[in-house]
Coordinates of C-alpha atoms and ligand atoms in Angstrom, one line a residue:
X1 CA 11.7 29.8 -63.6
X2 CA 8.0 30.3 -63.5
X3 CA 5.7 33.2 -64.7
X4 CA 2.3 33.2 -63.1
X5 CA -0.9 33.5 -65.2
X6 CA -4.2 34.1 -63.8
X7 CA -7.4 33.8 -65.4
X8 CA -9.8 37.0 -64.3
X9 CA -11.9 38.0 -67.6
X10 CA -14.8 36.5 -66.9
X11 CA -18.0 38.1 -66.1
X12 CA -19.2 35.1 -63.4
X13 CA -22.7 34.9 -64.9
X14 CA -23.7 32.4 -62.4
X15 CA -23.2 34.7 -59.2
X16 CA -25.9 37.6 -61.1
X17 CA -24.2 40.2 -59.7
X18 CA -23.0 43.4 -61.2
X19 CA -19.7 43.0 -59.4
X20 CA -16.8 41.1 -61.5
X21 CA -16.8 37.4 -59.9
X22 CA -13.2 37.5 -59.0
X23 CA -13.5 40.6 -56.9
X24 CA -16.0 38.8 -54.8
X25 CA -15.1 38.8 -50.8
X26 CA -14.7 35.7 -49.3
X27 CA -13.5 35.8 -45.5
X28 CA -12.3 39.8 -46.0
X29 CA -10.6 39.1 -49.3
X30 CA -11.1 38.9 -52.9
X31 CA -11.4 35.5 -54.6
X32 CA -8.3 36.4 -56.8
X33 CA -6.4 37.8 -54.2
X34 CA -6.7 34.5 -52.7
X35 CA -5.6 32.5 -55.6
X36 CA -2.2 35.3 -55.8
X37 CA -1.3 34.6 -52.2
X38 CA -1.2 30.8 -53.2
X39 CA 1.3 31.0 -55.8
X40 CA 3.7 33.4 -53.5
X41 CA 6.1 30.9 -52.0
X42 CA 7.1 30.3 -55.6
X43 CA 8.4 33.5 -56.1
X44 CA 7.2 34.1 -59.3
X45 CA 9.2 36.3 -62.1
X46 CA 6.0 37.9 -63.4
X47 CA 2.6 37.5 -62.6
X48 CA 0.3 38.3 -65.4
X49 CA -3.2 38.7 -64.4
X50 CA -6.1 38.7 -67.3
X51 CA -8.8 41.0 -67.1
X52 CA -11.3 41.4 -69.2
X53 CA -14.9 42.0 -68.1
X54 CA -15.1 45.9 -66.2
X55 CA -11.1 45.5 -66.2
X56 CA -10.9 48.8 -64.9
X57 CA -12.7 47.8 -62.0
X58 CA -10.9 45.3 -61.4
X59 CA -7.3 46.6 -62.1
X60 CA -8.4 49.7 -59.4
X61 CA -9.4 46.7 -57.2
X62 CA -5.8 44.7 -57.8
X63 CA -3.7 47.6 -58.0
X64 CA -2.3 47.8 -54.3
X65 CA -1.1 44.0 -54.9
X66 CA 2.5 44.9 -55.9
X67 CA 4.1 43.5 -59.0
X68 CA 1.0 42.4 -61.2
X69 CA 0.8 43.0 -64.9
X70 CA -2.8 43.1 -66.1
X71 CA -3.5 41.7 -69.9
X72 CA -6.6 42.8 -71.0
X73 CA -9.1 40.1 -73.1
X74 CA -11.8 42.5 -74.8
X75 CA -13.9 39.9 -76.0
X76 CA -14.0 36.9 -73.7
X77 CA -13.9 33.8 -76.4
X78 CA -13.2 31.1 -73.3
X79 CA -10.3 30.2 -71.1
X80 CA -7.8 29.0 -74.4
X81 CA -8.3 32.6 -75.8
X82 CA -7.6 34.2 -72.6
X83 CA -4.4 32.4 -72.2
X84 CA -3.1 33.3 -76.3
X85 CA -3.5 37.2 -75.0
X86 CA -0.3 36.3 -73.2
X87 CA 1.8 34.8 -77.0
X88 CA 2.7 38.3 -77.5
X89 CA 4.3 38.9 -73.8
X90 CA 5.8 35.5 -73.5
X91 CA 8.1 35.5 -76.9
X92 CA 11.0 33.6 -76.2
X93 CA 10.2 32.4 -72.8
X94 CA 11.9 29.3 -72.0
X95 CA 10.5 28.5 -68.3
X96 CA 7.2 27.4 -67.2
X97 CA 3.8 29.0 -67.1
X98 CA 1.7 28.5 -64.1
X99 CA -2.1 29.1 -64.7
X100 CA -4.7 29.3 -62.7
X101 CA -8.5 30.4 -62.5
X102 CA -9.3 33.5 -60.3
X103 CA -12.3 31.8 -59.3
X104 CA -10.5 29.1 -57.0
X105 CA -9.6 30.6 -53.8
X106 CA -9.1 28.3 -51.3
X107 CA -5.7 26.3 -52.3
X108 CA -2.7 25.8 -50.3
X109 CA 0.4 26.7 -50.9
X110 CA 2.0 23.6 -50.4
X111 CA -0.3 22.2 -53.1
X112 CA 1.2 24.6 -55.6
X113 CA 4.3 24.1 -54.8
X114 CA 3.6 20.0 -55.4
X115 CA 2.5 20.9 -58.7
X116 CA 5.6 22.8 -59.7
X117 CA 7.8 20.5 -58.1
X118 CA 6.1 17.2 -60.1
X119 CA 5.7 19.1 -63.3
X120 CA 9.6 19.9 -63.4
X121 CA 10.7 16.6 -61.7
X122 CA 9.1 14.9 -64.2
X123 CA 9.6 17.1 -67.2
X124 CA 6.2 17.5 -68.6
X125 CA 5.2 18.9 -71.2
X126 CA 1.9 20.4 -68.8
X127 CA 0.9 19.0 -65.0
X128 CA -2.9 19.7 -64.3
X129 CA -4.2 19.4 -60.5
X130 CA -7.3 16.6 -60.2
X131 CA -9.6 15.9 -57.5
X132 CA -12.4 13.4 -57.3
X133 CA -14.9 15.2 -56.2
X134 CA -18.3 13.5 -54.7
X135 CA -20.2 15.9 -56.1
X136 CA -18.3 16.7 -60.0
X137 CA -21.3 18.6 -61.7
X138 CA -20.3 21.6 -63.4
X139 CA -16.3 20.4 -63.6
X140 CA -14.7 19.6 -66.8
X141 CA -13.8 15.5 -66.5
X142 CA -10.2 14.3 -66.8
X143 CA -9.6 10.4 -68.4
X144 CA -6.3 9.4 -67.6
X145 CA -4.5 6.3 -68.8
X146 CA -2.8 3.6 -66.3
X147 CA -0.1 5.2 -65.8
X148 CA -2.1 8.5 -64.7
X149 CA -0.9 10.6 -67.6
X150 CA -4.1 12.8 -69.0
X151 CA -5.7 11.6 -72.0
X152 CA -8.7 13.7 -72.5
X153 CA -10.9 16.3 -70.5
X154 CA -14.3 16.9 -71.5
X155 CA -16.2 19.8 -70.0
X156 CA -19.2 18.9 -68.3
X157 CA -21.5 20.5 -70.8
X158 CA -20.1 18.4 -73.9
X159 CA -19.9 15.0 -71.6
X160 CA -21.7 12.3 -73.0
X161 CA -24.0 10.4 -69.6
X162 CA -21.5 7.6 -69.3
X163 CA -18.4 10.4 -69.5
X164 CA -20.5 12.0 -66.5
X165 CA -20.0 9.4 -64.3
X166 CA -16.5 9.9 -64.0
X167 CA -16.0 12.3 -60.9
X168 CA -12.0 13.3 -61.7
X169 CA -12.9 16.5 -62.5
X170 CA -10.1 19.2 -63.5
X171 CA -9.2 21.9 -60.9
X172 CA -8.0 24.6 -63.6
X173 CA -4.8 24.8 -62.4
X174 CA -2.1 24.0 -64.7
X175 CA 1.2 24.0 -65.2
X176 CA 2.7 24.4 -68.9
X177 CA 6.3 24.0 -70.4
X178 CA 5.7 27.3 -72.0
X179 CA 7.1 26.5 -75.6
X180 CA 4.9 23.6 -75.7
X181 CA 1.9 25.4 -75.0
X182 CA 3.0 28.2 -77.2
X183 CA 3.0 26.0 -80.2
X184 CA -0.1 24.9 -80.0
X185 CA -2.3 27.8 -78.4
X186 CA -2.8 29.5 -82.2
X187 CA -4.5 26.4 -83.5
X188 CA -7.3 25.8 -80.9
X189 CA -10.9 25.7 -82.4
X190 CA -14.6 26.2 -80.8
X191 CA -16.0 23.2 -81.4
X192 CA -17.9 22.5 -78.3
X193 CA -21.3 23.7 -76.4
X194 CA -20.1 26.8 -75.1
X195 CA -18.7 27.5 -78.8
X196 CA -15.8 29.2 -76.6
X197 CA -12.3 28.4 -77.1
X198 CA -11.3 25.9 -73.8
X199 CA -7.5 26.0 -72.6
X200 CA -8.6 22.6 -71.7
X201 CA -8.5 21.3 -75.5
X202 CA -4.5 22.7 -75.7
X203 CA -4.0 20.6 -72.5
X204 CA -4.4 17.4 -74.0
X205 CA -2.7 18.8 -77.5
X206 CA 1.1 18.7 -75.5
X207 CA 2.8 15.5 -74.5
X208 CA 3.2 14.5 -72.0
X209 CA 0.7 15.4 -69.7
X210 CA 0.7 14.4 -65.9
X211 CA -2.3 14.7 -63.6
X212 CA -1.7 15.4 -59.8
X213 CA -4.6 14.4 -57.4
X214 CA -5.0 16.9 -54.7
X215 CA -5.6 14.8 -50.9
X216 CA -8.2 17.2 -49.9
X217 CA -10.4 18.2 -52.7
X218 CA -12.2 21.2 -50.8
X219 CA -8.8 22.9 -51.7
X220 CA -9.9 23.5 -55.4
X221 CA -13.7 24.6 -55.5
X222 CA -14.4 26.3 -57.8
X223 CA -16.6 29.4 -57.0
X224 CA -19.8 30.3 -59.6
X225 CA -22.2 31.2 -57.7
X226 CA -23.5 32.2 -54.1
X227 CA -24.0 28.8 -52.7
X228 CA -20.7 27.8 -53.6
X229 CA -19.1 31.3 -52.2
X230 CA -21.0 30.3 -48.3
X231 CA -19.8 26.8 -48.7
X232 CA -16.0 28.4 -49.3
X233 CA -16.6 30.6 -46.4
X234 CA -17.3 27.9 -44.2
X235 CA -14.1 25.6 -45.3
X236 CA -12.0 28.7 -44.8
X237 CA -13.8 29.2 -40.9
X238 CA -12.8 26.0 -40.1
X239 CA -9.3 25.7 -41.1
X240 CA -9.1 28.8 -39.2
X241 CA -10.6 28.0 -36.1
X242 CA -9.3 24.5 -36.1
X243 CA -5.5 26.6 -36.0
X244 CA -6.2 28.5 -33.6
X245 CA -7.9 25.5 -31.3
X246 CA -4.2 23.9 -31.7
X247 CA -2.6 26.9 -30.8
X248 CA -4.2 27.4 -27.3
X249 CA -7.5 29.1 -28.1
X250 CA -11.0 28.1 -26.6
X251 CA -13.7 28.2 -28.9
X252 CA -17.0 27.7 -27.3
X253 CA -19.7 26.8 -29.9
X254 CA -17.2 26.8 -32.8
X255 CA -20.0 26.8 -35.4
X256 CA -21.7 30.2 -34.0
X257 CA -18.2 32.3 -34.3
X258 CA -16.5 33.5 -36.7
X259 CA -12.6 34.7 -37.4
X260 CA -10.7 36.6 -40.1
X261 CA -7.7 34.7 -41.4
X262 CA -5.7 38.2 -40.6
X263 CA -6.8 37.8 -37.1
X264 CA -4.2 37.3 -34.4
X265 CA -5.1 35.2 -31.0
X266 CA -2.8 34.5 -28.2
X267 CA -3.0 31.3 -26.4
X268 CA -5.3 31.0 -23.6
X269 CA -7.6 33.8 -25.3
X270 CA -11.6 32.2 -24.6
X271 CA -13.7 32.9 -27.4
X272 CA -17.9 32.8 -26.1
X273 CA -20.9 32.2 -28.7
X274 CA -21.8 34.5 -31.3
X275 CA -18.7 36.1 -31.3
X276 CA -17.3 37.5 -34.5
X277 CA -13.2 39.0 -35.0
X278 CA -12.6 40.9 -38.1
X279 CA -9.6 42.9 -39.7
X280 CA -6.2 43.4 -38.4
X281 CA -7.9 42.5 -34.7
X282 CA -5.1 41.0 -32.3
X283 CA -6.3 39.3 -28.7
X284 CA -3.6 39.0 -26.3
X285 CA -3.4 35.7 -23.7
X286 CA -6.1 35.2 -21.1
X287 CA -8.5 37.6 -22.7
X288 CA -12.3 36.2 -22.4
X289 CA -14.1 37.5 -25.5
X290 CA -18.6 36.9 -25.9
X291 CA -20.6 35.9 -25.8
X292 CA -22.2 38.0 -28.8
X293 CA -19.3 40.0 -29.4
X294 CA -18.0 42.0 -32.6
X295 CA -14.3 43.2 -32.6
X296 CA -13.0 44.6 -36.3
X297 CA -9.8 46.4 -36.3
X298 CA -8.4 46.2 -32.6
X299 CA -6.1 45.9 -30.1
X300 CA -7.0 44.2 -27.1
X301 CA -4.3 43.4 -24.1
X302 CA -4.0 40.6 -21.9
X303 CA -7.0 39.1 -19.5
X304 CA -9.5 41.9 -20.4
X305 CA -12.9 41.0 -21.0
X306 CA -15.7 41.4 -23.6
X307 CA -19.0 40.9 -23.5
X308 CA -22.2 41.4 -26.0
X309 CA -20.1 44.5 -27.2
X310 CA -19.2 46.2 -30.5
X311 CA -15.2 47.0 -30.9
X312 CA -13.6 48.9 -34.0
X313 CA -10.3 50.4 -34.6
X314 CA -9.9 50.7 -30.9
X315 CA -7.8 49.5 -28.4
X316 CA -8.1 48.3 -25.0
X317 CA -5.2 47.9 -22.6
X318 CA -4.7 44.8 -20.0
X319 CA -7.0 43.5 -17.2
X320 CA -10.2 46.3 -18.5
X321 CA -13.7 45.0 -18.3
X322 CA -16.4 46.2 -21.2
X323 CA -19.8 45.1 -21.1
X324 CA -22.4 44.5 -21.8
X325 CA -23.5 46.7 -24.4
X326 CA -20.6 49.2 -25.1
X327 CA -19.8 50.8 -28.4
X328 CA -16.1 51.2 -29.3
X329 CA -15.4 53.2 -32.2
X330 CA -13.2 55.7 -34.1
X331 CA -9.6 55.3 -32.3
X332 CA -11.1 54.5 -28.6
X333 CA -8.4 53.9 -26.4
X334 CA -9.0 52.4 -22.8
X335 CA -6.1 52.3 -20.4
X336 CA -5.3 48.9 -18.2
X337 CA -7.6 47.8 -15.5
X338 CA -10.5 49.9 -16.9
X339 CA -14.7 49.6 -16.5
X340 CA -16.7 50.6 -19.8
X341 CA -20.0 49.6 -18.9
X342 CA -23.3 48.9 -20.2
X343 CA -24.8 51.3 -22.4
X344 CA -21.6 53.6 -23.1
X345 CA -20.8 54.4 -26.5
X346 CA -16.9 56.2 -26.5
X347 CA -15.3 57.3 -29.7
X348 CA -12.3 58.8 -30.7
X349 CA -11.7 58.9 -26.6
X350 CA -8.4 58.1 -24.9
X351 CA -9.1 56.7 -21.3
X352 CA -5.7 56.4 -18.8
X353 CA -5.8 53.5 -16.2
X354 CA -8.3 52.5 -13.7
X355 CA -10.7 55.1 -15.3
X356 CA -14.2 53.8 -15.1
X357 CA -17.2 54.7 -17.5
X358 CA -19.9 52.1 -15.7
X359 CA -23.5 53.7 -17.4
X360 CA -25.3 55.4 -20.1
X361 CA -22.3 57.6 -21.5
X362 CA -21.2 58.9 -24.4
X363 CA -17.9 60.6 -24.5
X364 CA -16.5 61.8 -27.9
X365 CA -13.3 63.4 -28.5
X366 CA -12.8 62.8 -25.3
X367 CA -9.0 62.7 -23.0
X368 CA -9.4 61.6 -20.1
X369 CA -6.4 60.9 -17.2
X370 CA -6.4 57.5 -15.1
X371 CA -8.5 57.0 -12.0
X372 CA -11.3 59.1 -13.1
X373 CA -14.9 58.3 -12.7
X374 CA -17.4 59.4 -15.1
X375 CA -20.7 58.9 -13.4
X376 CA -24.2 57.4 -14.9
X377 CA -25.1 59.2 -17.8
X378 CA -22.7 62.0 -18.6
X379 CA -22.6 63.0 -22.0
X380 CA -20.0 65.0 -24.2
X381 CA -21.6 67.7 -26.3
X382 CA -19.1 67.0 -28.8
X383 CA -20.9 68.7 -31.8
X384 CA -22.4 71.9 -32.9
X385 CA -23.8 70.7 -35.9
X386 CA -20.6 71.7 -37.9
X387 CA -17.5 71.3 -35.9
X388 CA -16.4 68.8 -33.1
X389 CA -14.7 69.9 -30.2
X390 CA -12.6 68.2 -27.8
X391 CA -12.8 67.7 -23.7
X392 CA -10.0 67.2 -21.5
X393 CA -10.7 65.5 -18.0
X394 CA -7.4 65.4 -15.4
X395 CA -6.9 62.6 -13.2
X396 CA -8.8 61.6 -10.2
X397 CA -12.0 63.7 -11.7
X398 CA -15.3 62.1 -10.9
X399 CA -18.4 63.6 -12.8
X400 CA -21.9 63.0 -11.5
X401 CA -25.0 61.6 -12.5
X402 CA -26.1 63.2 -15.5
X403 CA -23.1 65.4 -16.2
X404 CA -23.7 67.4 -20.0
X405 CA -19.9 68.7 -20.6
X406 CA -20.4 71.2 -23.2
X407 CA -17.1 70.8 -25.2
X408 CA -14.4 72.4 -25.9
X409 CA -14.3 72.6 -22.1
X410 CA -11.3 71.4 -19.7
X411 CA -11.2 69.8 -16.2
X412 CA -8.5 69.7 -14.2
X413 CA -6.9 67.2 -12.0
X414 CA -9.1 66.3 -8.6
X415 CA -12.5 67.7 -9.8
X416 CA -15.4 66.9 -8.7
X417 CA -18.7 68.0 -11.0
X418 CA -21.9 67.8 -9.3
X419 CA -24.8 65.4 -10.3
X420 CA -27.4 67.0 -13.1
X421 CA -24.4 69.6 -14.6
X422 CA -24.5 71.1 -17.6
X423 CA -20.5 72.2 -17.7
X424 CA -19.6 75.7 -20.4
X425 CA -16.6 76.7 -18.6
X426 CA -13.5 75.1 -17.6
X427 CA -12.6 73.8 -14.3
X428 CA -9.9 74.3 -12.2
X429 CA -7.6 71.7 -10.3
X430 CA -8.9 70.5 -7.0
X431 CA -12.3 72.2 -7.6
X432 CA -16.0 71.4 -7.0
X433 CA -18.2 72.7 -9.9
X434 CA -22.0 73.0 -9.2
X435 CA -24.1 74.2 -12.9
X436 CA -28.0 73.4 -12.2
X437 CA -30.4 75.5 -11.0
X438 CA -30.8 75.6 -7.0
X439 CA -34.0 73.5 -6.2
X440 CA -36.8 75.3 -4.3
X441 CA -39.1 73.8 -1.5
X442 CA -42.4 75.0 -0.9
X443 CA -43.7 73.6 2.1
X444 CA -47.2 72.3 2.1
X445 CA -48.1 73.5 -1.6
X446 CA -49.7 69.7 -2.5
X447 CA -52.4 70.2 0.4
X448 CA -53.3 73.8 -0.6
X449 CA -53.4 73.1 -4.4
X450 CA -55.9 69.6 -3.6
X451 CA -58.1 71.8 -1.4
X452 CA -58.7 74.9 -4.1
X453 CA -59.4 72.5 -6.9
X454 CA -62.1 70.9 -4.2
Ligands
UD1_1 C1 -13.1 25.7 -66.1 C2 -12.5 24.5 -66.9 C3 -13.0 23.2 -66.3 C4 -12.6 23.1 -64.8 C5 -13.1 24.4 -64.1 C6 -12.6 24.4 -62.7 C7 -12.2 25.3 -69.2 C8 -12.6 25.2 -70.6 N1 -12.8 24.6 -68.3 O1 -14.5 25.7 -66.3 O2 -12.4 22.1 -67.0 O3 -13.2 22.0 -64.3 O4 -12.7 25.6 -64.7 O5 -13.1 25.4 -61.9 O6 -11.2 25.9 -68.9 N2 -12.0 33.4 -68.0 C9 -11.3 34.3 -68.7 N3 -11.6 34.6 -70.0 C10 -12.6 33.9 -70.6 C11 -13.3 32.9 -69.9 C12 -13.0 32.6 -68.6 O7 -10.5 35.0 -68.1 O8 -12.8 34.1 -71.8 C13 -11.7 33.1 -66.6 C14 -12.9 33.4 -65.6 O9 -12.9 34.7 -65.1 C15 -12.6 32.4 -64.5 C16 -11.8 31.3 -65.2 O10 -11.4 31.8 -66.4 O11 -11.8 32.9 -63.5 C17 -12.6 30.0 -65.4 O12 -13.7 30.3 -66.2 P1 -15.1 29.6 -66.0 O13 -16.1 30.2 -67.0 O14 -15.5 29.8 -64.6 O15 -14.8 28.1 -66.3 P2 -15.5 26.8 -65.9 O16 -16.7 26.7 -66.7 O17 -15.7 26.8 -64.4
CA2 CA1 -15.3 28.3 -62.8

């Protein structure tokens, strides 16, 4: 059995923000949500997070992540006296208690489940993951003996220079034989630079005490300020991209796009430069995305194609071309085998099959049937500066060249709106609707008006 504890008091000094560290976005979600979905294979029986600095914040923040239990640390004394806020809630537990920092967000499941598997295989007292890290400033150090169980960990600040040099650095993931830990948690002391109490000093109070390397030590960053959050980002980017690579995707000019971990791709999908996929976006097989592309939120089909084009919360159905420089927003929904061309902007607008929008349009609120041609530069008048209307457009309708439809207003099936059209009233099926003044010729007017000014 194993109870999850994770450490989310502190403040995060280092990132000077007025936003709790652990609540900090990395790829689309929160550092600590991170370090939750890493423990989840191991089906925890409780998973205690500790709060502390603006806990409200960050229990509004954590509450849609079901089954946390949030311990609140009023004063934040170090990561030892975060960890004895949980003697009270843990009396009698016989199992294990698996802590980690909420600052750590990019380790693997696997990883975790190693740890737990070692710690109980070996019946330790407490298993700590270890890294040797090029780079350990900032870490506490872990001194092992020969048979690699932990002897000591010194934080960085209270390192002597020749303790500095040792770059094992400790990850702040444990994992404790509660009733050891227990024992000892009441009697830790502040005796150290930070004059904080450091769950590190109970580690090396339980015997005994195993340390488990981790192969790939970008795993257990720790995140404490802004430089370290970009470098995280860009780990996360390539594990991503590098999976969907082996799955079938093309990236072209992997380093210049960028791709939510809740992003779906289908094999075969192409993805161009400066191309970014965001949200709950899923890109179906043969689809040819960028260059310069941003898609958040959508749906698009099979073998469509995207280019220099913003997408959110739409959808587009199979074979439709957009590009370049459309705008889809608000619920857009473009039927299969489709043109949205450049300069259209269509939001909240349903589009049937083979409908094309090639130029300069904006339709809002918009239903429009399949084969229908909206022609360069017709705009909905969706809004009257307090309510928005909608506009219904049958099949086969083809609007001119500079069409104003002045919704709520309804054309039928087989219309046909002449060029320059401002439209007020509905059209009928099968119809030709002409709304422009009648233009006037006057014969010879440019001669006479050049001779009176002579
Ligand atoms: C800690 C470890 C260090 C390790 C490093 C790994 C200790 C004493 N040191 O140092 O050995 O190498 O993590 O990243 O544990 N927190 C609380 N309450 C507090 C203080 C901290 O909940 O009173 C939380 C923080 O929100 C954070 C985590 O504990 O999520 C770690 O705290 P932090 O101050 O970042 O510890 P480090 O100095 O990084
Ligand atoms: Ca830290």
């Amino acid at each position: 059995m194993v109870v999850v504890a994770i450490l989310a008091a502190g403040r995060g000094t280092r990132m000077k923000s007025n936003l709790p560290k652990v609540l900090h976005s990395l790829g689309g979600r929160s550092l600590v949500e991170r370090v939750i979905h890493s423990v989840e294979p191991l089906s925890p029986s409780r998973k205690m997070v500790i709060i502390g600095y603006q806990a409200e914040e960050v229990k509004t923040a954590m509450e849609p992540i079901s089954g946390l239990e949030f311990i609140e640390q009023t004063v934040q004394l170090g990561t030892g006296h975060a960890i004895q806020q949980l003697l009270p809630h843990l009396q009698g537990y016989e199992g294990d208690l698996l802590v980690l920092n909420g600052d750590v967000p990019l380790l693997r499941q696997e990883t975790m489940k190693n740890l737990l598997h070692t710690h109980q295989e070996n019946k330790n007292a407490a298993t700590i993951l270890t890294a040797c890290l090029p780079d350990p400033q900032g870490y506490g150090r872990v001194f092992c003996n020969a048979e690699n169980f932990v002897q000591q960990i010194v934080e960085h600040k209270d390192c002597t220079d020749a303790q500095k040099q040792n770059r094992r650095i400790n990850a702040g993931i444990y994992c404790f034989r509660w009733q050891n830990l227990e024992q000892v948690l009441p009697y830790l002391e502040a005796n150290n630079a930070q004059k904080e109490y450091y769950l590190t000093d109970a580690v090396t109070q339980v015997n005994p005490v195993m340390a488990v390397d981790v192969e790939d030590y970008q795993e257990i960053l720790g995140i404490n300020d802004r430089l370290q959050l970009a470098d995280a980002y860009e780990i996360l980017q390539q594990r991503v991209k590098e999976q969907w690579m082996m799955a079938g995707v093309s990236i072209i000019d992997p380093s210049s796009v960028t791709i939510d971990e809740t992003v779906e791709l289908q094999p075969d999908v192409v993805l161009e430069p400066q191309t970014h996929i965001r949200g709950n976006t899923v890109i179906c097989s043969g689809s040819h995305i960028g260059p310069g592309c941003l898609i958040e939120n959508s749906e698009i089909g099979a073998n469509v194609t995207v280019r220099y084009s913003v997408i959110t919360d739409s959808c587009i159905k199979a074979g439709s071309k957009v590009g370049p420089y459309a705008h889809l927003r608000g619920h857009a929904e473009v039927g299969e085998g489709c043109r949205i061309g450049n300069f259209v902007e269509l939001k909240k607008t349903k589009l049937g099959d083979k409908t094309n929008v090639a130029h300069l349009s904006y339709l809002g609120d918009t239903t429009a049937g399949s084969k229908v041609n909206i022609g360069a530069g017709t705009i909905t008048a969706n809004y009257d500066g307090v309510n928005k209307h909608p506009t219904q457009i049958g099949d086969r309708t083809s609007t001119g060249a500079n069409t104003i439809l002045v919704a709520p207003v309804t054309l039928g099936d087989d219309v046909y709106v002449a060029a320059g059209s401002t439209i007020t009233e509905n059209i009928p099926n099968d119809s030709l609707a002409v709304a422009r003044t009648r233009q006037i010729i006057k014969a010879g007017w440019v001669s006479k008006k050049k001779k009176s000014q002579q």
